[in-house]
Short mmCIF file of C-alpha atoms and ligand atoms in Angstrom, two decimals:
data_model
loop_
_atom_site.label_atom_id
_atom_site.label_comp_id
_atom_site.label_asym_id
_atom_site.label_seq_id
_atom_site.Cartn_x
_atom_site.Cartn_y
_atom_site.Cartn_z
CA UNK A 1 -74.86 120.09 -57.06
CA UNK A 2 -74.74 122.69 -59.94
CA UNK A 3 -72.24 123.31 -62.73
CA UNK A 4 -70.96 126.79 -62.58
CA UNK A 5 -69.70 128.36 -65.75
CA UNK A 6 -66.26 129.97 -65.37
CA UNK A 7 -65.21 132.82 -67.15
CA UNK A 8 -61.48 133.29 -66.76
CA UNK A 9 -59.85 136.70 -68.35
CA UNK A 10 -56.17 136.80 -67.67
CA UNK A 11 -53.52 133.37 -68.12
CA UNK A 12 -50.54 135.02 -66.61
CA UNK A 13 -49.64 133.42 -62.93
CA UNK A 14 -52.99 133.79 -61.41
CA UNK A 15 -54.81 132.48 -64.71
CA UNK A 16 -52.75 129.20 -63.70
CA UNK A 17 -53.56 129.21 -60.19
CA UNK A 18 -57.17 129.74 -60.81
CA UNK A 19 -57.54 126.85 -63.10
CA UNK A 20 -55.63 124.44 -60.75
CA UNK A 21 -58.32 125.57 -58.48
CA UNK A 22 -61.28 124.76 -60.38
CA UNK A 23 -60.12 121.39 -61.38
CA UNK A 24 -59.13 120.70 -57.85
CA UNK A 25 -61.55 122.45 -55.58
CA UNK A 26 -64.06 119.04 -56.28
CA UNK A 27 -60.86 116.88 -55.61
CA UNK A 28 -60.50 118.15 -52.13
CA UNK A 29 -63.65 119.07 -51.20
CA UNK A 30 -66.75 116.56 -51.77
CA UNK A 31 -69.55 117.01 -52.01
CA UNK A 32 -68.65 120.14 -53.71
CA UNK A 33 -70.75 123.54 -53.22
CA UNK A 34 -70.98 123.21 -57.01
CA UNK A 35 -68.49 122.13 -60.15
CA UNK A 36 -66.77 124.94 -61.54
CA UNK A 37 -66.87 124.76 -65.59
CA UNK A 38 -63.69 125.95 -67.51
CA UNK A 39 -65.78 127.28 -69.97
CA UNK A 40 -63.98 130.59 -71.42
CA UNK A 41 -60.82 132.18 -71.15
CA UNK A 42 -59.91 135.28 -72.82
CA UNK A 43 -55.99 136.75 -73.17
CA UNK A 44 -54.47 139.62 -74.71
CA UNK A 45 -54.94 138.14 -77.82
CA UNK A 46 -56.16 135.02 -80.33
CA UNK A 47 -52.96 132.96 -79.89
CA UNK A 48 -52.29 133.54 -76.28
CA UNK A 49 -55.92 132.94 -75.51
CA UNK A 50 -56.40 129.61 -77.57
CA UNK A 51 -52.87 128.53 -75.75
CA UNK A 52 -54.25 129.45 -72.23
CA UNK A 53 -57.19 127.37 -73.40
CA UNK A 54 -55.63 124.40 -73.90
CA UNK A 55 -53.01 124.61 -71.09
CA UNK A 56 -55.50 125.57 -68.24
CA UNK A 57 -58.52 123.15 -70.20
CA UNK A 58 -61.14 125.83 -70.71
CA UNK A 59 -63.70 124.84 -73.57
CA UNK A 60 -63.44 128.31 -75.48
CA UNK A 61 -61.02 131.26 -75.94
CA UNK A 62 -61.32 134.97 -77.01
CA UNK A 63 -59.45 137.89 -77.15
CA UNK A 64 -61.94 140.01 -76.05
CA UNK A 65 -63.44 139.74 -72.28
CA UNK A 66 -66.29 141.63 -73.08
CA UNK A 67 -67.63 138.54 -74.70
CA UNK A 68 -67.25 136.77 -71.47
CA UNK A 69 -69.11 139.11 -69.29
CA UNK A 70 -71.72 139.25 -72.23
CA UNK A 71 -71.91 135.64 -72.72
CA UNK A 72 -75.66 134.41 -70.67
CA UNK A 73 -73.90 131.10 -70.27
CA UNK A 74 -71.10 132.38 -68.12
CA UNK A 75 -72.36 132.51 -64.29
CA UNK A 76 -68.61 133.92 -63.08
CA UNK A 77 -66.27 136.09 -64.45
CA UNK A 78 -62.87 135.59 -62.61
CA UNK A 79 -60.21 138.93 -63.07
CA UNK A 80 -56.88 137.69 -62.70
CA UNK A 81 -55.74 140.81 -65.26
CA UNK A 82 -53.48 143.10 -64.39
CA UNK A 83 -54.73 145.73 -61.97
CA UNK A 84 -55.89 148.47 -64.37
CA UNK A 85 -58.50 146.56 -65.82
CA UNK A 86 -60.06 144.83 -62.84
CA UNK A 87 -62.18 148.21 -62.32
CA UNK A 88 -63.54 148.54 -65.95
CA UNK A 89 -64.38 144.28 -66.50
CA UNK A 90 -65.68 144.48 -62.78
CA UNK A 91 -68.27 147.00 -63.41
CA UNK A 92 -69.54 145.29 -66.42
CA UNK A 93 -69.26 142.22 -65.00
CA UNK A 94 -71.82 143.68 -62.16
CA UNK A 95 -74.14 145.16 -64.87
CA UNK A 96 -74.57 141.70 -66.48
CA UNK A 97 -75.46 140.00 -63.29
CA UNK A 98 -72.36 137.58 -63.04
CA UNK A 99 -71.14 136.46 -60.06
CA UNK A 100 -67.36 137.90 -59.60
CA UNK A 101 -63.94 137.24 -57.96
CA UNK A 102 -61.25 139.43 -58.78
CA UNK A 103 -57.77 139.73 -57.76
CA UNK A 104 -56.10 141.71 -55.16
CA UNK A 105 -55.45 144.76 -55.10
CA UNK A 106 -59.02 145.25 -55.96
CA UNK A 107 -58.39 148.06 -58.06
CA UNK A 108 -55.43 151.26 -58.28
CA UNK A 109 -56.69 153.48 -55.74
CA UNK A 110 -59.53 153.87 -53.24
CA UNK A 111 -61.67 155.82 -55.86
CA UNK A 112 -61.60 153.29 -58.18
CA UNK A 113 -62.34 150.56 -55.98
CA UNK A 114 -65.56 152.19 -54.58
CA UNK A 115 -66.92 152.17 -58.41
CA UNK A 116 -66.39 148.41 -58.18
CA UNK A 117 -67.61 148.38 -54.39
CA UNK A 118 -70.79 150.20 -55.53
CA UNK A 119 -71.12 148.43 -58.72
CA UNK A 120 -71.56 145.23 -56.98
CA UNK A 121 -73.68 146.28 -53.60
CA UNK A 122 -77.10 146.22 -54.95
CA UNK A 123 -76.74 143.65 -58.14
CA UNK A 124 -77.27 140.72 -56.05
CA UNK A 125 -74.34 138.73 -56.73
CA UNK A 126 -71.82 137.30 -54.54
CA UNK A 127 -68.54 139.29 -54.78
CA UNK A 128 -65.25 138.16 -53.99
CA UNK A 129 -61.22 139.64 -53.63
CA UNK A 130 -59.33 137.23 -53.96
CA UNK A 131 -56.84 137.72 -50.72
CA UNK A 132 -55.61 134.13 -50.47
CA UNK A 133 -53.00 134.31 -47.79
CA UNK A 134 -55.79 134.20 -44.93
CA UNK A 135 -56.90 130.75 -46.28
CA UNK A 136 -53.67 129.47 -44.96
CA UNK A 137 -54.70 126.41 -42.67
CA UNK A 138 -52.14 127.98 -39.65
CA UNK A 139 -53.67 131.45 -40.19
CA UNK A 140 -57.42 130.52 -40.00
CA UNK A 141 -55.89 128.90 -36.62
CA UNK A 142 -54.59 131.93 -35.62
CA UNK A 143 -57.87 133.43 -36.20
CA UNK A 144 -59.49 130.70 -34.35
CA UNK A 145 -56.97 130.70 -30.82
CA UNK A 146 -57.82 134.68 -31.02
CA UNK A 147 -61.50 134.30 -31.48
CA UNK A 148 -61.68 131.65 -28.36
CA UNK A 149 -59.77 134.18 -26.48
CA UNK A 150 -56.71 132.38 -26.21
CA UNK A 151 -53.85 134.99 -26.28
CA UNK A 152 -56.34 137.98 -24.91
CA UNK A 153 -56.72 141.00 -25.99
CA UNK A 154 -54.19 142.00 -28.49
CA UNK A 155 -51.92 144.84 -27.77
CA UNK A 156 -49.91 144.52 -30.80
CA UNK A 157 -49.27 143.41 -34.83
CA UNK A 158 -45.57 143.10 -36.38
CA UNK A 159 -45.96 142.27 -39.96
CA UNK A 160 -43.84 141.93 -43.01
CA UNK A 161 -43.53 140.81 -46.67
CA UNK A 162 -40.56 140.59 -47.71
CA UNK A 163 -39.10 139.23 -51.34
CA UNK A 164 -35.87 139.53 -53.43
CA UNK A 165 -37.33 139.23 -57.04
CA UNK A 166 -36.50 142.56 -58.14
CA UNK A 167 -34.13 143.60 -56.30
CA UNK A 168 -31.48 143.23 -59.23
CA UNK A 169 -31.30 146.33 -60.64
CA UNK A 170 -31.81 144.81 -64.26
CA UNK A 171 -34.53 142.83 -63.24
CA UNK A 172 -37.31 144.15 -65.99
CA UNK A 173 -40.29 146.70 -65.44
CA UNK A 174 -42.98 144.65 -65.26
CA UNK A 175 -46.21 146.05 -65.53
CA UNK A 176 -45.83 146.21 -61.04
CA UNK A 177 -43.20 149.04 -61.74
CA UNK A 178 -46.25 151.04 -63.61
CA UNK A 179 -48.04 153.52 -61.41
CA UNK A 180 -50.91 153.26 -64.56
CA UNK A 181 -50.70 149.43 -64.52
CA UNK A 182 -50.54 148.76 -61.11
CA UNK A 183 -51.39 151.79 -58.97
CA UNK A 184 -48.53 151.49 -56.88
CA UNK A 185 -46.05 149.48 -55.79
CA UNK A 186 -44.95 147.20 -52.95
CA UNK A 187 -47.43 148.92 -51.04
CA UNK A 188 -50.52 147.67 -53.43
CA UNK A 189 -49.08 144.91 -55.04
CA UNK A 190 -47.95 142.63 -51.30
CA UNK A 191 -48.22 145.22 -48.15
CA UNK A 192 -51.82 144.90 -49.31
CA UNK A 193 -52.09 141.08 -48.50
CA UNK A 194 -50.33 141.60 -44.53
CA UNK A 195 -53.10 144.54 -44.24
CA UNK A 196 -55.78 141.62 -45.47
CA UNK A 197 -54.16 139.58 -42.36
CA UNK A 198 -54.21 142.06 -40.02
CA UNK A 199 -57.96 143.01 -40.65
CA UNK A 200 -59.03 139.91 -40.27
CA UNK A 201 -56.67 138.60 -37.58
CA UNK A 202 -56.53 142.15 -35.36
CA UNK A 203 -59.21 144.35 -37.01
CA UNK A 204 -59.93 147.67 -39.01
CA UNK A 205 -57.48 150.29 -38.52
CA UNK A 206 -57.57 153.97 -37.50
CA UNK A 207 -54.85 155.47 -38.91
CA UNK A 208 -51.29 154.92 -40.17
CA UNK A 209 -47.64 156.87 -40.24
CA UNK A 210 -45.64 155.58 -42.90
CA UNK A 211 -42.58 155.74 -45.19
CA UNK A 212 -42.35 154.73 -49.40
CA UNK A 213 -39.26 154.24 -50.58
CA UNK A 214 -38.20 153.92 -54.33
CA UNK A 215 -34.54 152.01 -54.20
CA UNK A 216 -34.18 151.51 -57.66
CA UNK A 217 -35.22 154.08 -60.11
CA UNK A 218 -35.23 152.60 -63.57
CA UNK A 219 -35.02 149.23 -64.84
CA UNK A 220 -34.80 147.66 -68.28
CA UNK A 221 -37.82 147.32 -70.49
CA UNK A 222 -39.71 144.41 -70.81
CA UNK A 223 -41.95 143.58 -73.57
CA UNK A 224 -45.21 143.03 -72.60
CA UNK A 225 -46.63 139.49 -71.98
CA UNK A 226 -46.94 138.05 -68.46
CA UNK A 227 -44.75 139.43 -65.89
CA UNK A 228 -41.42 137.45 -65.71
CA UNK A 229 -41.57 138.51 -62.03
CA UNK A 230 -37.59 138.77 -62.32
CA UNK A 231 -36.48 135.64 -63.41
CA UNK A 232 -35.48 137.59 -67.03
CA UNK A 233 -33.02 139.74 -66.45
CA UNK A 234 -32.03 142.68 -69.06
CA UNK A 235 -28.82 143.43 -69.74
CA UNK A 236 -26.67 146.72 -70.23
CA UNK A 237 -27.87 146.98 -73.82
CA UNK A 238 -31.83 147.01 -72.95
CA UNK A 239 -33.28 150.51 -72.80
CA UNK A 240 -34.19 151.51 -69.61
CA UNK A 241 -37.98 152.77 -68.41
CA UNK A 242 -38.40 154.83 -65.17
CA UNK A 243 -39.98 153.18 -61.86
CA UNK A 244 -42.98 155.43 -60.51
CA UNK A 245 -43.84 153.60 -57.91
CA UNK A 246 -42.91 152.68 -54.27
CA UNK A 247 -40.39 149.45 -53.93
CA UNK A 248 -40.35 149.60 -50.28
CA UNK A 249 -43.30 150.47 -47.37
CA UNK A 250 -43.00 150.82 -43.55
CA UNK A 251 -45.68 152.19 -41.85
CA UNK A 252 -47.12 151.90 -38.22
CA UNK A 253 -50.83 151.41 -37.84
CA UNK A 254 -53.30 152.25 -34.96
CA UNK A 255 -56.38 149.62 -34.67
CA UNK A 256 -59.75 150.33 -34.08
CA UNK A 257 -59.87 148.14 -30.79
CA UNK A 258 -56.46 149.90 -29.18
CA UNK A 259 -53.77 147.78 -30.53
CA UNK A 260 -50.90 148.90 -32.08
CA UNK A 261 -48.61 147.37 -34.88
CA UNK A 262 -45.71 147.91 -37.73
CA UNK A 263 -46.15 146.09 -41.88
CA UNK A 264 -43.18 146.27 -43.59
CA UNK A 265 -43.29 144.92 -47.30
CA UNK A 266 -40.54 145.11 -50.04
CA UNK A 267 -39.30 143.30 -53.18
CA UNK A 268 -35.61 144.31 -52.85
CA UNK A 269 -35.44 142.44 -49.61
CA UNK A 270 -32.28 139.80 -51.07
CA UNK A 271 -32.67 136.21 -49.34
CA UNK A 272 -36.21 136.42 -48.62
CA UNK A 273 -38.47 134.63 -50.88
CA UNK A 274 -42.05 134.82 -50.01
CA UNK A 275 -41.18 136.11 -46.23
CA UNK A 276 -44.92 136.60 -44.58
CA UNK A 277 -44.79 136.77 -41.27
CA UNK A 278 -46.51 137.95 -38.32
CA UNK A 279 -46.06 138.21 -34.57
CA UNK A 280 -48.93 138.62 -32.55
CA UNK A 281 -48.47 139.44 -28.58
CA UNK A 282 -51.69 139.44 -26.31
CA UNK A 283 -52.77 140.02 -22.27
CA UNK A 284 -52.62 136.13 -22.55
CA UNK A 285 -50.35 134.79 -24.93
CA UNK A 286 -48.50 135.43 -28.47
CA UNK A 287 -48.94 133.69 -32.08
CA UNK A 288 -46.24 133.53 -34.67
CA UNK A 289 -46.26 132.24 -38.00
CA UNK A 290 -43.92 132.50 -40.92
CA UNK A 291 -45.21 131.92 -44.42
CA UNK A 292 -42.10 130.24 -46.09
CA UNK A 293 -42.89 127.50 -42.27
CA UNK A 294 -46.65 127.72 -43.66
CA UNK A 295 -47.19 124.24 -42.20
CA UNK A 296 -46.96 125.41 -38.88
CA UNK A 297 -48.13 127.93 -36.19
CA UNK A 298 -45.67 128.94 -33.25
CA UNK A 299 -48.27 129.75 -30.25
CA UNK A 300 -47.32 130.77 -26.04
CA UNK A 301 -49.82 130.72 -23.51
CA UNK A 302 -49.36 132.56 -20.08
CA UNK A 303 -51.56 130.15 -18.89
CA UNK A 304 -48.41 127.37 -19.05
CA UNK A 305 -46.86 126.36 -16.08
CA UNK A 306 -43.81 128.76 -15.00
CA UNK A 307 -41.31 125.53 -15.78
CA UNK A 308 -43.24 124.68 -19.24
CA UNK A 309 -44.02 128.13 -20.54
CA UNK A 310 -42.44 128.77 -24.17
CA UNK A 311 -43.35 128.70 -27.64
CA UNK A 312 -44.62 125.53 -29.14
CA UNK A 313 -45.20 124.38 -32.79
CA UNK A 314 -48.55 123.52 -34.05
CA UNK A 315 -48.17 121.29 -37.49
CA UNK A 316 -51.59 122.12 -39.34
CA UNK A 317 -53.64 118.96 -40.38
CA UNK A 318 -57.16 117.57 -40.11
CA UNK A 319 -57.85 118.75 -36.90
CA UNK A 320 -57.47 122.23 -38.07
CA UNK A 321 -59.33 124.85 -40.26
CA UNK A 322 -60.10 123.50 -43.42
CA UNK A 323 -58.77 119.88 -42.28
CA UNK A 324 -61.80 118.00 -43.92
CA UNK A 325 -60.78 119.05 -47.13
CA UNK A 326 -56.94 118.79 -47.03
CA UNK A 327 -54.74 115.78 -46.24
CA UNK A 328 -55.37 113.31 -43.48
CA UNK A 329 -51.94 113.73 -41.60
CA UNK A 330 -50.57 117.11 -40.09
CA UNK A 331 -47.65 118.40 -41.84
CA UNK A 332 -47.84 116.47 -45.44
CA UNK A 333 -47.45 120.05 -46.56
CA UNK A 334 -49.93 122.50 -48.23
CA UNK A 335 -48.89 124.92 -50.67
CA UNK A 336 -50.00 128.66 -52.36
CA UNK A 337 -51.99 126.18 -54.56
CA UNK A 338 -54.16 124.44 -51.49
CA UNK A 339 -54.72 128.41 -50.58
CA UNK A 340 -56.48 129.14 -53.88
CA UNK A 341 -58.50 125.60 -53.49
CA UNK A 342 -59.94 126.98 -50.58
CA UNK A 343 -60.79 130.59 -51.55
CA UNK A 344 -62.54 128.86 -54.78
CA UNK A 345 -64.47 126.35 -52.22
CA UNK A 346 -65.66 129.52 -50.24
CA UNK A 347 -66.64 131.58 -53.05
CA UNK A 348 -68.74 128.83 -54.63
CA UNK A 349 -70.43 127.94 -51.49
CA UNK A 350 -71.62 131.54 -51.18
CA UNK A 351 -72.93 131.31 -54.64
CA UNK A 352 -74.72 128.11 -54.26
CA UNK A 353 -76.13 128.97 -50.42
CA UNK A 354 -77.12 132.60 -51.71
CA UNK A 355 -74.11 134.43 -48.82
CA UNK A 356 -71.73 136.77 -49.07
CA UNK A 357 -68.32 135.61 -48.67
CA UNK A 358 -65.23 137.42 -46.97
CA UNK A 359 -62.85 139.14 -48.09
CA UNK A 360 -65.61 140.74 -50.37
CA UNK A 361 -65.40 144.18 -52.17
CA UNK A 362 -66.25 146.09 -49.26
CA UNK A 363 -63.12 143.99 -47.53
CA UNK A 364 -61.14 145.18 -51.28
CA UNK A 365 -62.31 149.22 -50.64
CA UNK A 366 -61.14 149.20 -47.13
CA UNK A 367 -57.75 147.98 -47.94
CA UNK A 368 -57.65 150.52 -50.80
CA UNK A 369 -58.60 153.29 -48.53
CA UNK A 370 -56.04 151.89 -46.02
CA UNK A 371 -53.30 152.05 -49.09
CA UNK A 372 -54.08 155.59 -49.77
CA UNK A 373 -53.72 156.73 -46.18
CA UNK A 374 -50.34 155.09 -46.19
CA UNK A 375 -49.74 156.81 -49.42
CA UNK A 376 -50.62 160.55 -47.82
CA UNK A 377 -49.16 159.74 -44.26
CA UNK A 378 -45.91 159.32 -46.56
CA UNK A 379 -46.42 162.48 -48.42
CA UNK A 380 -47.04 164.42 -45.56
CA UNK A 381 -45.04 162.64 -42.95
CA UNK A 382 -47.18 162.47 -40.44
CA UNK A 383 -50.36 160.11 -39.48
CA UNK A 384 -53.13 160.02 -41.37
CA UNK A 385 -56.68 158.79 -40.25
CA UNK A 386 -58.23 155.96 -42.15
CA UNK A 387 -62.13 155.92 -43.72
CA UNK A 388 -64.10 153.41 -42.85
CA UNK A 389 -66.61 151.89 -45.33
CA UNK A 390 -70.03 152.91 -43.78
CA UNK A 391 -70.77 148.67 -43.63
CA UNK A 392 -67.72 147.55 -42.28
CA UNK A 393 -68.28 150.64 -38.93
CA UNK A 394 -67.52 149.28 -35.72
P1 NAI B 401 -49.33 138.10 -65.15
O1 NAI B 401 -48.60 139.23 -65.79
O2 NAI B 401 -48.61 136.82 -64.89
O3 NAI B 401 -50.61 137.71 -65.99
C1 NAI B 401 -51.55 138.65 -66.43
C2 NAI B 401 -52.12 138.13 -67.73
O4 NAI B 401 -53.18 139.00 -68.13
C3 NAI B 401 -51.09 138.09 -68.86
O5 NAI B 401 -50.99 136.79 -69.38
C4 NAI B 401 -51.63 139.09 -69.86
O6 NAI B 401 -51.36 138.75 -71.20
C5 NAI B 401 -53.13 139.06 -69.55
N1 NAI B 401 -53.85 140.20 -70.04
C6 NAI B 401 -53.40 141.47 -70.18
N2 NAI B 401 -54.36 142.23 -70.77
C7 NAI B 401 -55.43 141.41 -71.00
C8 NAI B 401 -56.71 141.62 -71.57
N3 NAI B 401 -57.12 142.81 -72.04
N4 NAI B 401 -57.55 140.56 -71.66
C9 NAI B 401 -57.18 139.35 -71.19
N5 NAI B 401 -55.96 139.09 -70.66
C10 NAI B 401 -55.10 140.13 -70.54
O7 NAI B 401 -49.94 138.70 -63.83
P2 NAI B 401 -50.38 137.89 -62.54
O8 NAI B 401 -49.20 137.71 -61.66
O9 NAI B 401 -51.19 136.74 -62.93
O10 NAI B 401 -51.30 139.01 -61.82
C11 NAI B 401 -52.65 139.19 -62.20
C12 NAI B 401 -53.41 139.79 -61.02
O11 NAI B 401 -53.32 138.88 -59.93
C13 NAI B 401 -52.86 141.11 -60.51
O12 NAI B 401 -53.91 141.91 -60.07
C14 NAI B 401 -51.97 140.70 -59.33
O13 NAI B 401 -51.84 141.73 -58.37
C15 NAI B 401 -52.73 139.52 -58.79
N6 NAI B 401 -51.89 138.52 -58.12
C16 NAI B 401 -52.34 137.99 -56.96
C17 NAI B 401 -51.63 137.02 -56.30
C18 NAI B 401 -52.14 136.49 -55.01
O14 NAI B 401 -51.35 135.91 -54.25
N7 NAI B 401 -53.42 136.57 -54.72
C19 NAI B 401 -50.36 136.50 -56.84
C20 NAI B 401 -49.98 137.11 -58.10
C21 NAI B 401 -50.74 138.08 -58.70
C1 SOE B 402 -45.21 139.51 -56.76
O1 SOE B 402 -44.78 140.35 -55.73
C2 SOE B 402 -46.30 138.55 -56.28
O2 SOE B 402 -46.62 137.71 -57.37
C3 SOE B 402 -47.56 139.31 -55.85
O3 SOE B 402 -48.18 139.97 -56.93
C4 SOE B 402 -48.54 138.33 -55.20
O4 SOE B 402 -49.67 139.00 -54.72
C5 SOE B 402 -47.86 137.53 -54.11
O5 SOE B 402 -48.73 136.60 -53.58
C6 SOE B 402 -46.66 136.80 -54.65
O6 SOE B 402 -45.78 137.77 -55.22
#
């Protein structure tokens, strides 16, 4: 069992759930792939780096990530930036041989992310986006009743993500209100993580017909730092920045294999929190699962007897995906942190059995490509075919 150096750039939300992951990921799962190392994390600057240090226990800090992706002790560099500069540290990350997982949305747009996507094809390192949702115990179920067959074939996906941090008008601009920050809005920053689902759940899509919507137009100015995700509000005095990007997506999707389905993501949506859900309806059955119910998994077979036919609830534990790992009795409860325990598990098990891992950056380029579709469909009104990354054909 190796140590693996970690190189962390970026202490904001995801720099916390990262570390909780490499501390934990032996915790859970023994013997471990490999022991992650906390051994750099850089931040915007000295002082926020040497806190993030000492708060997430990394050995070393810097203000400057290119001396993590330079650094020959580092084996892999972890972007948990902002999305603007996942495509410039990914690419150098790539040229220096390191070993990579980097947030979602893998990059801004689709042409970005195929410099990343290309970057990392022929560098011989094991490549990782970090779409954490699917690492949900009740949706690697899902996955697994579909796989055995046990709804059918699909005929159709209804999926949303709905939140209510911003939708106060004077909840700040974050850097997600950016279109040069983030890319785009809703659509990139959470309609990105039901498409993740739905790939892996239903399968690639064809093409898309959506609407963007932009609710609120400006919002007060926040400055810099982490995002305060909405739990600092400005008041009436602030100075007030303009929104460019979407708050709101709806768009209906044709798969690959025939089905059809609906995502609907916003962050105006008051009431609902972290609100991912999915219905899934098949020849044989349907699956439904609720992320803010994460414990459990709502399933109906046809199969049932007329008299017991219905939907019954599944409470995720040992005997399900990534039981071994987790807690010994169904419905103790795992969390967003158990989610980002696993993905860390996977993505050092690839590194120390020489695999790839999924979702990768070819998994990160589709869903780009997918989020730029949606982006023309709405500017054209009208459906718009989706690429398909030569690897991930049919
Ligand atoms: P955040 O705003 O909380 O943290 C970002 C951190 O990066 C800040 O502390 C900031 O100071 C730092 N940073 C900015 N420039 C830097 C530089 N040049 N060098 C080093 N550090 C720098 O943002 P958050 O929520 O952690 O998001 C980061 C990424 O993670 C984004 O791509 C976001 O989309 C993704 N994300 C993914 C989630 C998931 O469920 N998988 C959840 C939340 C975010
Ligand atoms: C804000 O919408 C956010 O932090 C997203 O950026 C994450 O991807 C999501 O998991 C939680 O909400």
């Amino acid at each position: 069992m190796k140590n693996l150096n970690v190189g962390l750039i970026g202490g904001g939300f995801m720099g916390k759930a990262h570390s909780l992951a490499y501390s934990a990921m032996p915790m859970f799962f023994w013997p471990a792939p490999a022991i992650p190392v906390r051994h750099t994390i850089a931040e915007a600057n000295d002082q926020l780096a040497a806190e993030a240090a000492r708060r997430f226990g990394f050995e070393n800090s810097t203000s400057d990530w290119r001396r993590i992706v330079e650094d020959p002790r580092i084996d892999v560099v972890d972007i948990a930036t902002p999305n603007h500069l996942h495509a410039e540290i990914a690419i150098a990350a790539a040229q220096a041989g390191k070993h990579i997982i980097c947030e979602k949305p893998l990059a801004r747009t689709g042409e970005e992310s195929k410099a990343m996507y290309d970057a990392v094809k022929d560098a011989g390192i094991v490549h990782m986006v970090a779409f954490n949702y699917r690492r949900t115990p009740a949706i690697a179920l899902a996955k697994k009743y579909i796989e055995e067959g046990a709804i059918g074939r699909i005929l159709n996906f209804r999926g949303t993500y709905l939140q209510d941090w911003s939708a106060d008008p004077n909840s700040p601009l974050s850097w997600r209100f950016q279109k040069s920050i983030a890319g785009s809005g809703a659509l990139g920053d959470i309609a990105t993580h039901v498409i993740d689902i739905a790939r892996y759940l239903v399968g690639e899509f064809n093409s898309v017909n959506s609407i963007l919507s932009t609710w609120i137009p400006d919002r007060p100015i926040q400055s810099g730092g982490a995002d305060a995700l909405g739990n600092v509000r400005g008041g009436d005095d602030v100075p007030r920045g303009e929104v460019d990007v979407d708050d709101e997506v709806m768009t209906m999707v044709r798969f690959a294999n025939g089905a059809v389905g609906s995502i609907e993501a916003t962050r105006n949506g008051w009431g609902r929190n972290n609100f991912i859900t999915f219905e899934i309806h098949g020849t044989e059955g349907s699956i439904v699962f609720n992320y803010e119910r994460r414990d459990e998994l709502q399933v109906c077979f046809a199969g049932d007897a007329d008299d017991r036919r219905g939907f019954r609830t599944i409470y995720t534990g040992p005997a399900h995906p990534y039981g071994d790992g987790l807690w010994p009795i169904p419905a103790l409860g795992v969390g967003y942190g158990e989610t980002k325990i696993i993905e860390a598990h996977d993505f050092f098990q690839a590194i120390a059995e020489g695999t790839s891992v999924s979702p990768n950056f070819a998994d990160g380029y589709q869903t780009a490509l997918i989020d730029d579709a949606i982006v023309a469909s709405a500017e054209k009104d009208a459906w718009v075919d989706v690429p398909r990354v030569a690897e991930l054909a049919d």
